[in-house]
Short mmCIF file of C-alpha atoms in Angstrom, two decimals:
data_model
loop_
_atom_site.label_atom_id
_atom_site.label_comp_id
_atom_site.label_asym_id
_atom_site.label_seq_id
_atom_site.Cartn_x
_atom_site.Cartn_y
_atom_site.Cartn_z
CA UNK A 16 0.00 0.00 0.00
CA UNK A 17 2.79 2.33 1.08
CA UNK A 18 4.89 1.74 -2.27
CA UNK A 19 1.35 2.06 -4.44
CA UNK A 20 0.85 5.77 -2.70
CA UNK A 21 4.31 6.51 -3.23
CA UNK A 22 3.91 5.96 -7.09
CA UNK A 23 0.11 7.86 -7.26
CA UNK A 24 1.74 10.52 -5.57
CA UNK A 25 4.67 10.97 -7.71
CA UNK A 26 6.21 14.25 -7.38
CA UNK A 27 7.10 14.31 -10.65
CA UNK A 28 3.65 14.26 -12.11
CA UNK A 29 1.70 15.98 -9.49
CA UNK A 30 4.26 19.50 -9.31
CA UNK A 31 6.52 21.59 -11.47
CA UNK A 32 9.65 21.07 -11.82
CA UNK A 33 11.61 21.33 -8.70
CA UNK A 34 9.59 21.56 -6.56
CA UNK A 35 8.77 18.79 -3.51
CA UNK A 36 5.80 17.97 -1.15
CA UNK A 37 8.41 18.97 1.13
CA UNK A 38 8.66 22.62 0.09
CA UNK A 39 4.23 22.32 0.19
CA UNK A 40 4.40 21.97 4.02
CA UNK A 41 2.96 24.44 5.97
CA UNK A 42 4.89 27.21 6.34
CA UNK A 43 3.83 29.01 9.54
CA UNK A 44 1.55 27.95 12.30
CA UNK A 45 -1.96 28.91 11.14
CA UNK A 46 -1.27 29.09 7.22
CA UNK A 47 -1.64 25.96 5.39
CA UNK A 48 -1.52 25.04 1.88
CA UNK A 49 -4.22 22.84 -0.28
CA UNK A 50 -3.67 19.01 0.88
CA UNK A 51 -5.31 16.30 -0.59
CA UNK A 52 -6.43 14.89 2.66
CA UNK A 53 -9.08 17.94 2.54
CA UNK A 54 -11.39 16.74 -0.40
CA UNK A 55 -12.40 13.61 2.31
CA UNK A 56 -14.46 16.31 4.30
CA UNK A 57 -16.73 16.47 0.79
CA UNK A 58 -17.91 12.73 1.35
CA UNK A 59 -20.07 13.27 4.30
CA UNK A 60 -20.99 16.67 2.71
CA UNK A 61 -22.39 14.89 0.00
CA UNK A 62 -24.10 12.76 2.39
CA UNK A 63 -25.21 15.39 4.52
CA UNK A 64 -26.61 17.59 1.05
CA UNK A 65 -27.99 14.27 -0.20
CA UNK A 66 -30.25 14.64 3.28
CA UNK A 67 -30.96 18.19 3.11
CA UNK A 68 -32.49 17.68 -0.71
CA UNK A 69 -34.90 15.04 0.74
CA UNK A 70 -36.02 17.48 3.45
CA UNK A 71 -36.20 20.43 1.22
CA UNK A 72 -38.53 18.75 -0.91
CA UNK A 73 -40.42 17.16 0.68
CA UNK A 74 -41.11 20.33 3.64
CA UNK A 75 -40.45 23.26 1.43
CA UNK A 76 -40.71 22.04 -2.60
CA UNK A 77 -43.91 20.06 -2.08
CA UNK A 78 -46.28 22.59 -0.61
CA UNK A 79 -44.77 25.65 -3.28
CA UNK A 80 -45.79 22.96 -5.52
CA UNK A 81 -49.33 22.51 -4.16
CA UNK A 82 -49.57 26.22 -3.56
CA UNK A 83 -49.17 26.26 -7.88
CA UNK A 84 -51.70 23.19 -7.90
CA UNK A 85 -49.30 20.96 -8.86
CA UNK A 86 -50.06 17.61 -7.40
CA UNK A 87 -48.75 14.07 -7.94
CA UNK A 88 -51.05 12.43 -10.77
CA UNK A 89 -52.11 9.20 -10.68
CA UNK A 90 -51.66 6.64 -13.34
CA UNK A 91 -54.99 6.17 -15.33
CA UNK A 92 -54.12 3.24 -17.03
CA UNK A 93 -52.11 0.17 -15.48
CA UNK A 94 -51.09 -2.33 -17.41
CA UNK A 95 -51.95 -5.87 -17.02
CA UNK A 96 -49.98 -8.40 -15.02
CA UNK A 97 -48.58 -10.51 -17.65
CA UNK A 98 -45.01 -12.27 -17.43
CA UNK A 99 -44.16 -12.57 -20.65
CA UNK A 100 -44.05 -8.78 -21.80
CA UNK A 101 -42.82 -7.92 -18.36
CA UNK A 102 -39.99 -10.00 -19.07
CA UNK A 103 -39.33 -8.50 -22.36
CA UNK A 104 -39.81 -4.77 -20.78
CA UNK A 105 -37.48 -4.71 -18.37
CA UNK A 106 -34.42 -7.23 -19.98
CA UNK A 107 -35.16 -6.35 -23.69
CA UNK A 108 -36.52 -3.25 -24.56
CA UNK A 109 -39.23 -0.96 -23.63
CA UNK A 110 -40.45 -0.07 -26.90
CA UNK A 111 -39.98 -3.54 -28.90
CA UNK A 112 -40.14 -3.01 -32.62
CA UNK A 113 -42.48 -4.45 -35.18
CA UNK A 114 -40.92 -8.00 -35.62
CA UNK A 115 -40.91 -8.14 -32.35
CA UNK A 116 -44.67 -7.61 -31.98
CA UNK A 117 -45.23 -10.01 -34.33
CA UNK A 118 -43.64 -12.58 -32.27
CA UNK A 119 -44.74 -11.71 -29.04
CA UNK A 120 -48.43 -11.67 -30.72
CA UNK A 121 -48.17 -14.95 -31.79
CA UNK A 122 -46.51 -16.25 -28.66
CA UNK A 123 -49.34 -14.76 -26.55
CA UNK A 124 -51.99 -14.83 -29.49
CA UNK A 125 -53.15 -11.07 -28.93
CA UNK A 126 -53.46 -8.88 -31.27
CA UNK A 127 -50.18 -6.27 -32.02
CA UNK A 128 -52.31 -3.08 -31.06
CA UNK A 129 -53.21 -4.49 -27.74
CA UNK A 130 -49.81 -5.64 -27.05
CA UNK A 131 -48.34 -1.79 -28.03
CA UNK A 132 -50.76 -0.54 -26.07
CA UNK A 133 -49.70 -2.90 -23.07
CA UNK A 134 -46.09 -1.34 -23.43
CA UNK A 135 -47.42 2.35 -23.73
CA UNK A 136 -49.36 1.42 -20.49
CA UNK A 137 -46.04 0.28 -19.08
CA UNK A 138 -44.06 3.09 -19.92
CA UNK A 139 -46.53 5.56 -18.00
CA UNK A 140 -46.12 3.17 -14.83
CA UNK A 141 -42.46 4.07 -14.63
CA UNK A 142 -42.97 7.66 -16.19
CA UNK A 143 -42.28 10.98 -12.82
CA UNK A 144 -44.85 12.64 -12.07
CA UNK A 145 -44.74 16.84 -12.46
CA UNK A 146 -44.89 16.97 -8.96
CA UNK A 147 -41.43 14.93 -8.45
CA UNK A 148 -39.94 16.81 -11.62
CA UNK A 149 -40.75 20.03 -9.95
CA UNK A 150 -39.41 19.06 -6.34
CA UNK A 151 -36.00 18.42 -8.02
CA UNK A 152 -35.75 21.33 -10.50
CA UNK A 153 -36.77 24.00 -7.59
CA UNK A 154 -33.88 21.97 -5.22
CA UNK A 155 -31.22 22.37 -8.03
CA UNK A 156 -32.60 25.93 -8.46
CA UNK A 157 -31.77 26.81 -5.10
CA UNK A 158 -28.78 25.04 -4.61
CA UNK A 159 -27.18 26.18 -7.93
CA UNK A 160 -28.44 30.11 -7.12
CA UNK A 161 -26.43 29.83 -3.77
CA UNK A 162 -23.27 28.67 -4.96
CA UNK A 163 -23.50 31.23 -7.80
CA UNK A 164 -23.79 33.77 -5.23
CA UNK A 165 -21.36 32.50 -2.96
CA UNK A 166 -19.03 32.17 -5.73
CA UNK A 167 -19.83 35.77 -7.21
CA UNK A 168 -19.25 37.59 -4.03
CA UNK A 169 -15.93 35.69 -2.66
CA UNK A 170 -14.50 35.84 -5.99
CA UNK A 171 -15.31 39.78 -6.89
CA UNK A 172 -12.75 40.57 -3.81
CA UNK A 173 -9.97 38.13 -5.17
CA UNK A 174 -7.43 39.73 -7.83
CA UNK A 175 -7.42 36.84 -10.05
CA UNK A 176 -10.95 37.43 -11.26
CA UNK A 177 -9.74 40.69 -12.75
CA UNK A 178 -6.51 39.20 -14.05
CA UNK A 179 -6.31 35.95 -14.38
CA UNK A 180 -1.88 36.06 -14.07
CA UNK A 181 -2.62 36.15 -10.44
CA UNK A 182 -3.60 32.20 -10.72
CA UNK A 183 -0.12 31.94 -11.33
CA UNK A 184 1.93 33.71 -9.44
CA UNK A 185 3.77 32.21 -6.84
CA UNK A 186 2.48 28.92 -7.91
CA UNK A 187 1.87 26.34 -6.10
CA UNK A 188 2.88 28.41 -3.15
CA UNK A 189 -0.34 29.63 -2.83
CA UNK A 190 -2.23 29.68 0.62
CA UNK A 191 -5.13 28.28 1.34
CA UNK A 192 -7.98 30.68 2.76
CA UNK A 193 -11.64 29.57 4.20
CA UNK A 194 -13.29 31.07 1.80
CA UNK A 195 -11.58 29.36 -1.23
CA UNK A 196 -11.39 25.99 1.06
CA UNK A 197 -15.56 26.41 1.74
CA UNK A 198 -16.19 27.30 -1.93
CA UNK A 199 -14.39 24.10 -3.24
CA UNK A 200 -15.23 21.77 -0.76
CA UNK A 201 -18.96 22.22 -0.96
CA UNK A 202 -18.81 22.43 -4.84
CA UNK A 203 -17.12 19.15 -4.76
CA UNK A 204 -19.88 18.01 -2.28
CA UNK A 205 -22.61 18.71 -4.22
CA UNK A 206 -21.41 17.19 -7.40
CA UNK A 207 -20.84 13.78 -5.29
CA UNK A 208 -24.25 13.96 -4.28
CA UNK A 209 -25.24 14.24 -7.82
CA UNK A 210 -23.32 11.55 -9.41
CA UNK A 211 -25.02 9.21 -5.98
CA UNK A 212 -28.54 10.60 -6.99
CA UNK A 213 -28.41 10.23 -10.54
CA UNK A 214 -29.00 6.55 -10.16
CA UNK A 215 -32.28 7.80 -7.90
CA UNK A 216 -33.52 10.67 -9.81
CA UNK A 217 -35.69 10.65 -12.92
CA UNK A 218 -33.74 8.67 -15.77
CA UNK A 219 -33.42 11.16 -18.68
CA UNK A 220 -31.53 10.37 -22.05
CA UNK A 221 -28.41 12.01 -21.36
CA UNK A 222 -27.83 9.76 -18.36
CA UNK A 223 -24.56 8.85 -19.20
CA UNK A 224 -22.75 12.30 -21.13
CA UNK A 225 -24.47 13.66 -17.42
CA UNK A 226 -22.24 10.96 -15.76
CA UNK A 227 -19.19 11.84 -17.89
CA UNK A 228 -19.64 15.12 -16.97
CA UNK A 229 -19.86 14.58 -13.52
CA UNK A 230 -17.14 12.17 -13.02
CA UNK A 231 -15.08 15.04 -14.97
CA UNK A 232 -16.10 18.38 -12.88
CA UNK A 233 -15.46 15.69 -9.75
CA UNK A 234 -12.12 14.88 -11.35
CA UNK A 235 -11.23 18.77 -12.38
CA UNK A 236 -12.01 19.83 -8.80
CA UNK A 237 -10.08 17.15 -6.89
CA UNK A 238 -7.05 17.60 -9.43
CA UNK A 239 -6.61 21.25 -9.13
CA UNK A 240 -7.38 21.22 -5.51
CA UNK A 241 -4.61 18.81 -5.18
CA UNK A 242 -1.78 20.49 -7.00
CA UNK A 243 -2.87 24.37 -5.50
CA UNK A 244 -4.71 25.17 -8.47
CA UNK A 245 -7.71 26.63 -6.68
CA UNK A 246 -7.59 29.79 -7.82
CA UNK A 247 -8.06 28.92 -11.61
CA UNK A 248 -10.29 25.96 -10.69
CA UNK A 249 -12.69 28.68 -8.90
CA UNK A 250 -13.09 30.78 -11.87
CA UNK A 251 -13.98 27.20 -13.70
CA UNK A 252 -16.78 26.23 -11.08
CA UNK A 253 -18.11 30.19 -11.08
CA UNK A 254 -18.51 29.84 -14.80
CA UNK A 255 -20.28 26.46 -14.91
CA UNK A 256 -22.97 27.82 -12.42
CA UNK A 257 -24.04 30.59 -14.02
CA UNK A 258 -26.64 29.47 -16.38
CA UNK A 259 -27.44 26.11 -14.64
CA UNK A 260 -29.93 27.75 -12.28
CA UNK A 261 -31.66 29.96 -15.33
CA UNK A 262 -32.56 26.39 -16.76
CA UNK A 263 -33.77 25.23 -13.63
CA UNK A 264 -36.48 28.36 -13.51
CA UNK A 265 -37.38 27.61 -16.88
CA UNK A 266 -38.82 23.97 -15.96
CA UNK A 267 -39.94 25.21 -12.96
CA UNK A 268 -42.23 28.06 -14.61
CA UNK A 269 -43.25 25.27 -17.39
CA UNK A 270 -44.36 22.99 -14.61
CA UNK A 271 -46.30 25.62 -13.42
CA UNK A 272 -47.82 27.03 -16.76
CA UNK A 273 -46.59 30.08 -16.60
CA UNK A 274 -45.20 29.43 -20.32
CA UNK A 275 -44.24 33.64 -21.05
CA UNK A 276 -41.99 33.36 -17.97
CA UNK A 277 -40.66 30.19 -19.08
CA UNK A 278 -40.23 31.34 -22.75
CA UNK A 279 -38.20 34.28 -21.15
CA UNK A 280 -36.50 32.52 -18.65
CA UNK A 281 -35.70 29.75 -21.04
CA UNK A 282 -33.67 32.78 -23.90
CA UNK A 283 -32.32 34.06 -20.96
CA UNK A 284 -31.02 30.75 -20.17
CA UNK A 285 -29.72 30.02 -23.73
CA UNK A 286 -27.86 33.83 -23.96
CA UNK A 287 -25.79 33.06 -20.59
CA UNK A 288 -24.91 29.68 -21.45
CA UNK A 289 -23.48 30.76 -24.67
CA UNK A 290 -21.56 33.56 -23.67
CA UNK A 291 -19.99 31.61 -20.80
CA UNK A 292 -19.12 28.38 -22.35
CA UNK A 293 -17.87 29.30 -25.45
CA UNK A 294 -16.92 32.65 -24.69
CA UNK A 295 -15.86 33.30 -21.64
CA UNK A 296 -14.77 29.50 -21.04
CA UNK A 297 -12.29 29.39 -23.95
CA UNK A 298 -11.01 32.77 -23.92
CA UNK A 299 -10.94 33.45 -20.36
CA UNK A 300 -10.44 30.12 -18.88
CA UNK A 301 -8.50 28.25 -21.20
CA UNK A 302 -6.65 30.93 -22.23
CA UNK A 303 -5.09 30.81 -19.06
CA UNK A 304 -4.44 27.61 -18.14
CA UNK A 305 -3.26 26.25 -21.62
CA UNK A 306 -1.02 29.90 -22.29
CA UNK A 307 -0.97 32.42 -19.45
CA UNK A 308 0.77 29.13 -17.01
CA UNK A 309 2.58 27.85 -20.57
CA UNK A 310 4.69 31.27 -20.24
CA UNK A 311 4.76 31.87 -16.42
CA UNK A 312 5.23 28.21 -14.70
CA UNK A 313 5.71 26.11 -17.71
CA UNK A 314 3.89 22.41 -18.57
CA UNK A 315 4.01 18.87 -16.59
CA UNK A 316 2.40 15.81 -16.09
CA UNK A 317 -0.42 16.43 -14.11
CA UNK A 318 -1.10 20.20 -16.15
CA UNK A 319 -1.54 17.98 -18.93
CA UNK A 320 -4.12 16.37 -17.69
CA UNK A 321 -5.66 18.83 -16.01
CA UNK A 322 -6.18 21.24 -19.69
CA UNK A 323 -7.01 17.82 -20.80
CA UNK A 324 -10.21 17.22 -18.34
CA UNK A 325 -10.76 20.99 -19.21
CA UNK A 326 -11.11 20.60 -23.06
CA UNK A 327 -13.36 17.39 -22.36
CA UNK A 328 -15.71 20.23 -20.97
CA UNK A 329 -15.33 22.43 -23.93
CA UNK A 330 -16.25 19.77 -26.37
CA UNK A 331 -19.44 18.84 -24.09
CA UNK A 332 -20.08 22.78 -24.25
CA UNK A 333 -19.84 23.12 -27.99
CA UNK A 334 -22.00 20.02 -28.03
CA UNK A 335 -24.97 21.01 -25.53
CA UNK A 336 -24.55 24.88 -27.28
CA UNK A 337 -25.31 22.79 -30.75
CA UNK A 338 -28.38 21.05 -29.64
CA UNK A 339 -29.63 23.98 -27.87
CA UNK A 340 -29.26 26.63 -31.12
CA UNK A 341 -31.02 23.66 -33.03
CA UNK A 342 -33.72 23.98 -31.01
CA UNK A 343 -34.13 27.45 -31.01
CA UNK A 344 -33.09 27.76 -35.20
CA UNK A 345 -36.42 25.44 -35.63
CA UNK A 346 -38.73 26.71 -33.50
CA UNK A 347 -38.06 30.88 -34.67
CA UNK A 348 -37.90 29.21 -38.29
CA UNK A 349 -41.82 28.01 -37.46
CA UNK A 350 -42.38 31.51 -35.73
CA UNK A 351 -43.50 30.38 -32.69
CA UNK A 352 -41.04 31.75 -30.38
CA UNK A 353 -43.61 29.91 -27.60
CA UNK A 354 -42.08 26.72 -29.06
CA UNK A 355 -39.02 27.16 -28.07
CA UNK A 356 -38.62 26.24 -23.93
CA UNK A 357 -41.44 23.86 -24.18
CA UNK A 358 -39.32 22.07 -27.09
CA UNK A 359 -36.60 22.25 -24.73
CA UNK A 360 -38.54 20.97 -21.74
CA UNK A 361 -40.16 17.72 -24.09
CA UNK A 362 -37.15 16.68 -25.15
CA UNK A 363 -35.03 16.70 -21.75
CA UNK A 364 -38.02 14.52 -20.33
CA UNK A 365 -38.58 12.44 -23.41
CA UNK A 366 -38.28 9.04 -22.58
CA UNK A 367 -38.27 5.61 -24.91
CA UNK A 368 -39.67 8.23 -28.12
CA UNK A 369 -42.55 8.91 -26.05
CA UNK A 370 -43.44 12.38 -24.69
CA UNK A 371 -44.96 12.29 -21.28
CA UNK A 372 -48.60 11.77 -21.22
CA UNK A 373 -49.06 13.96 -18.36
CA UNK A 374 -47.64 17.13 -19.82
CA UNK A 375 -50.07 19.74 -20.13
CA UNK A 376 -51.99 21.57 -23.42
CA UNK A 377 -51.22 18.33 -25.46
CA UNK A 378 -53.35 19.30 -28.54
CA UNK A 379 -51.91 19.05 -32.09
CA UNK A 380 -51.67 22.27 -31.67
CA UNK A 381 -49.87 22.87 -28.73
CA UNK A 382 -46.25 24.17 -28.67
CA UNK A 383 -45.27 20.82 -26.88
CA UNK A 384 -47.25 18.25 -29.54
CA UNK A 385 -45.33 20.65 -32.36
CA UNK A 386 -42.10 20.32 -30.83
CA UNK A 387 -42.59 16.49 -30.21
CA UNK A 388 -43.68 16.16 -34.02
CA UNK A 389 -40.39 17.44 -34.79
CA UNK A 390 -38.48 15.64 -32.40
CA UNK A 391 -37.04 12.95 -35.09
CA UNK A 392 -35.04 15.21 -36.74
CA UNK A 393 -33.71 16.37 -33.60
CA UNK A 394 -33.02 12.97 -32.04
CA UNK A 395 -29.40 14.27 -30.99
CA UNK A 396 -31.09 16.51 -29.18
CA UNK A 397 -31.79 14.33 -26.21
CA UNK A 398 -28.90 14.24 -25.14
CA UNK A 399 -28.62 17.35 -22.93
CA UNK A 400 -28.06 18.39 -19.48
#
């Protein structure tokens, strides 16, 4: 164990050039620098946020929800017991194709419109109610909105949001403060408790891009926290929440029919997540990291992979920014502007090529039967956030 911690912690891969985890020990009683030992603390965090989400909605999200008259529909239609196409649902597939009908109609000699309407029937069983949607979204609304905020105001005093050559300086010998330790701790909490509830919350399409994304914000925040890289690395999480919690309003308003707000709130989303991830991202962020510490501290092993966990990012930006200008291109080309966030809303829920049969205003010519009309050509589209 001993010699397998000496290699993980190589010196040689973790820190520039000579430079020791000797020369990282605290210099003076009271001052301390980043140690890895720190990021344990965000394991119980997690655990202890996991347990604060199931309070919050269930004592705070619920009744806001009922105050809206959102309520927890039941399922109309159940479908009947029957082993056979249970079997096939959940070890084969949940929306079988036509030569699979065929056989499963002979097999159980009913007729292929009773058995796809068995498997719609299913599908509804498993399907979240709006209630449960909303009690997440308004959680991640909050949560996202305080870290934001947090991250705004502690970083608005700090000289390297103004210029970004004070990441660098004096690197790694960089101090640790509370407010820097508190900001990256509970950031690296909450995205623990995220990859743990992921497997809990409602199953969307993008399940696993979600999980690579995770596992990679996880990654960037342990990483940089581990080689004093904090002050870059809070520029990177400041960034990343500052459209998350727009999108969260916009579901929230749609839940609530308020579709103007969410329209609004939904642009307002798209504007923001544009100009940070493939504006400010690139040119601010990476600019830095990959040229700004090129000039001033110079490359190694573990910066490598650190602007290499970064550009993973950039490519999932470019990505999500793709499928979300799609969206909007096709519903302004239509001009129905109204289109737009419930689009965006159908197709983050849309599960086995099925919109949810609870969504409301579901008339062929509502914004959300339009936008799930359309929702072949946009198939790529469900993978998002």
């Amino acid at each position: 164990m001993a010699a397998l911690s000496v290699w993980f912690w190589n010196e040689r891969f973790w820190l520039p050039h000579n430079v020791t985890w000797a020369d990282l020990a605290d210099p003076a009683p009271g001052v301390e620098y980043p140690k890895a030992g720190h990021l344990l603390s965000a394991l119980p965090l997690a655990v202890g946020i996991f347990a604060v989400r199931i309070l919050f909605e269930r004592f705070i999200a619920s009744p806001c929800a009922f105050l809206l008259h959102i309520h927890a529909a039941s399922v109309h239609w159940r479908a009947t017991p029957n082993p056979v196409l249970e079997k096939v649902f959940t070890s084969i597939t949940k929306c079988p194709d036509s030569r699979r009908l065929d056989g499963l109609s002979k097999q159980l000699d009913w007729d292929v419109r009773k058995i796809q309407r068995w498997f719609r029937h299913r599908r509804n069983q498993d399907k979240p109610s709006i209630l449960t949607k909303f009690c997440e979204s308004m959680w991640r609304l909050i949560f996202y909105l305080f870290m934001f905020t947090y991250g705004i105001c502690f970083l608005w005093k700090c000289p390297w949001m103004w210029d970004t050559h004070h990441c660098w300086y004096n690197y790694p010998y960089q101090v640790l403060t509370p407010g820097l330790y508190h900001y990256y701790v509970t950031e690296l909490g909450f995205y623990w408790s995220l990859m743990f509830s992921q497997f809990t919350d409602i199953k969307r399409k993008d399940f696993p891009i979600m999980f690579i994304h995770h596992l990679a914000t996880v990654s960037l925040i342990s990483f940089s926290y581990a080689n004093n890289m904090l002050r870059v690395g809070s520029l990177v999480m400041c960034v990343h929440d500052a459209s998350d919690f727009l999108l969260e309003a916009a579901k929230l308003t749609n839940y609530a029919k308020y579709q103007r707000l969410c329209d609004f709130l939904f642009v307002l989303f798209a504007v923001v997540f544009f100009i940070t991830r493939l504006v400010l991202y690139p040119l601010w962020i990476l600019n830095t990291t990959l040229f700004e510490s090129w000039e001033m501290i110079g490359p190694y092993p573990s910066w490598w992979l650190f602007n290499s966990l970064l550009l993973v990012l950039q490519v999932l930006h470019v990505i999500w920014s793709y499928l979300i200008a799609g969206i909007a291109y096709k519903a302004l080309v239509r001009g129905k502007v109204g289109v737009i966030a419930a689009e965006m809303v159908v197709l983050l829920e849309v599960s086995d090529h099925r919109v949810l049969g609870h969504l409301p205003d579901q008339g062929p010519s509502s914004p959300i039967a339009q936008s799930a009309s359309s929702r072949k050509s946009l198939s790529g589209s469900k993978l998002l956030f």
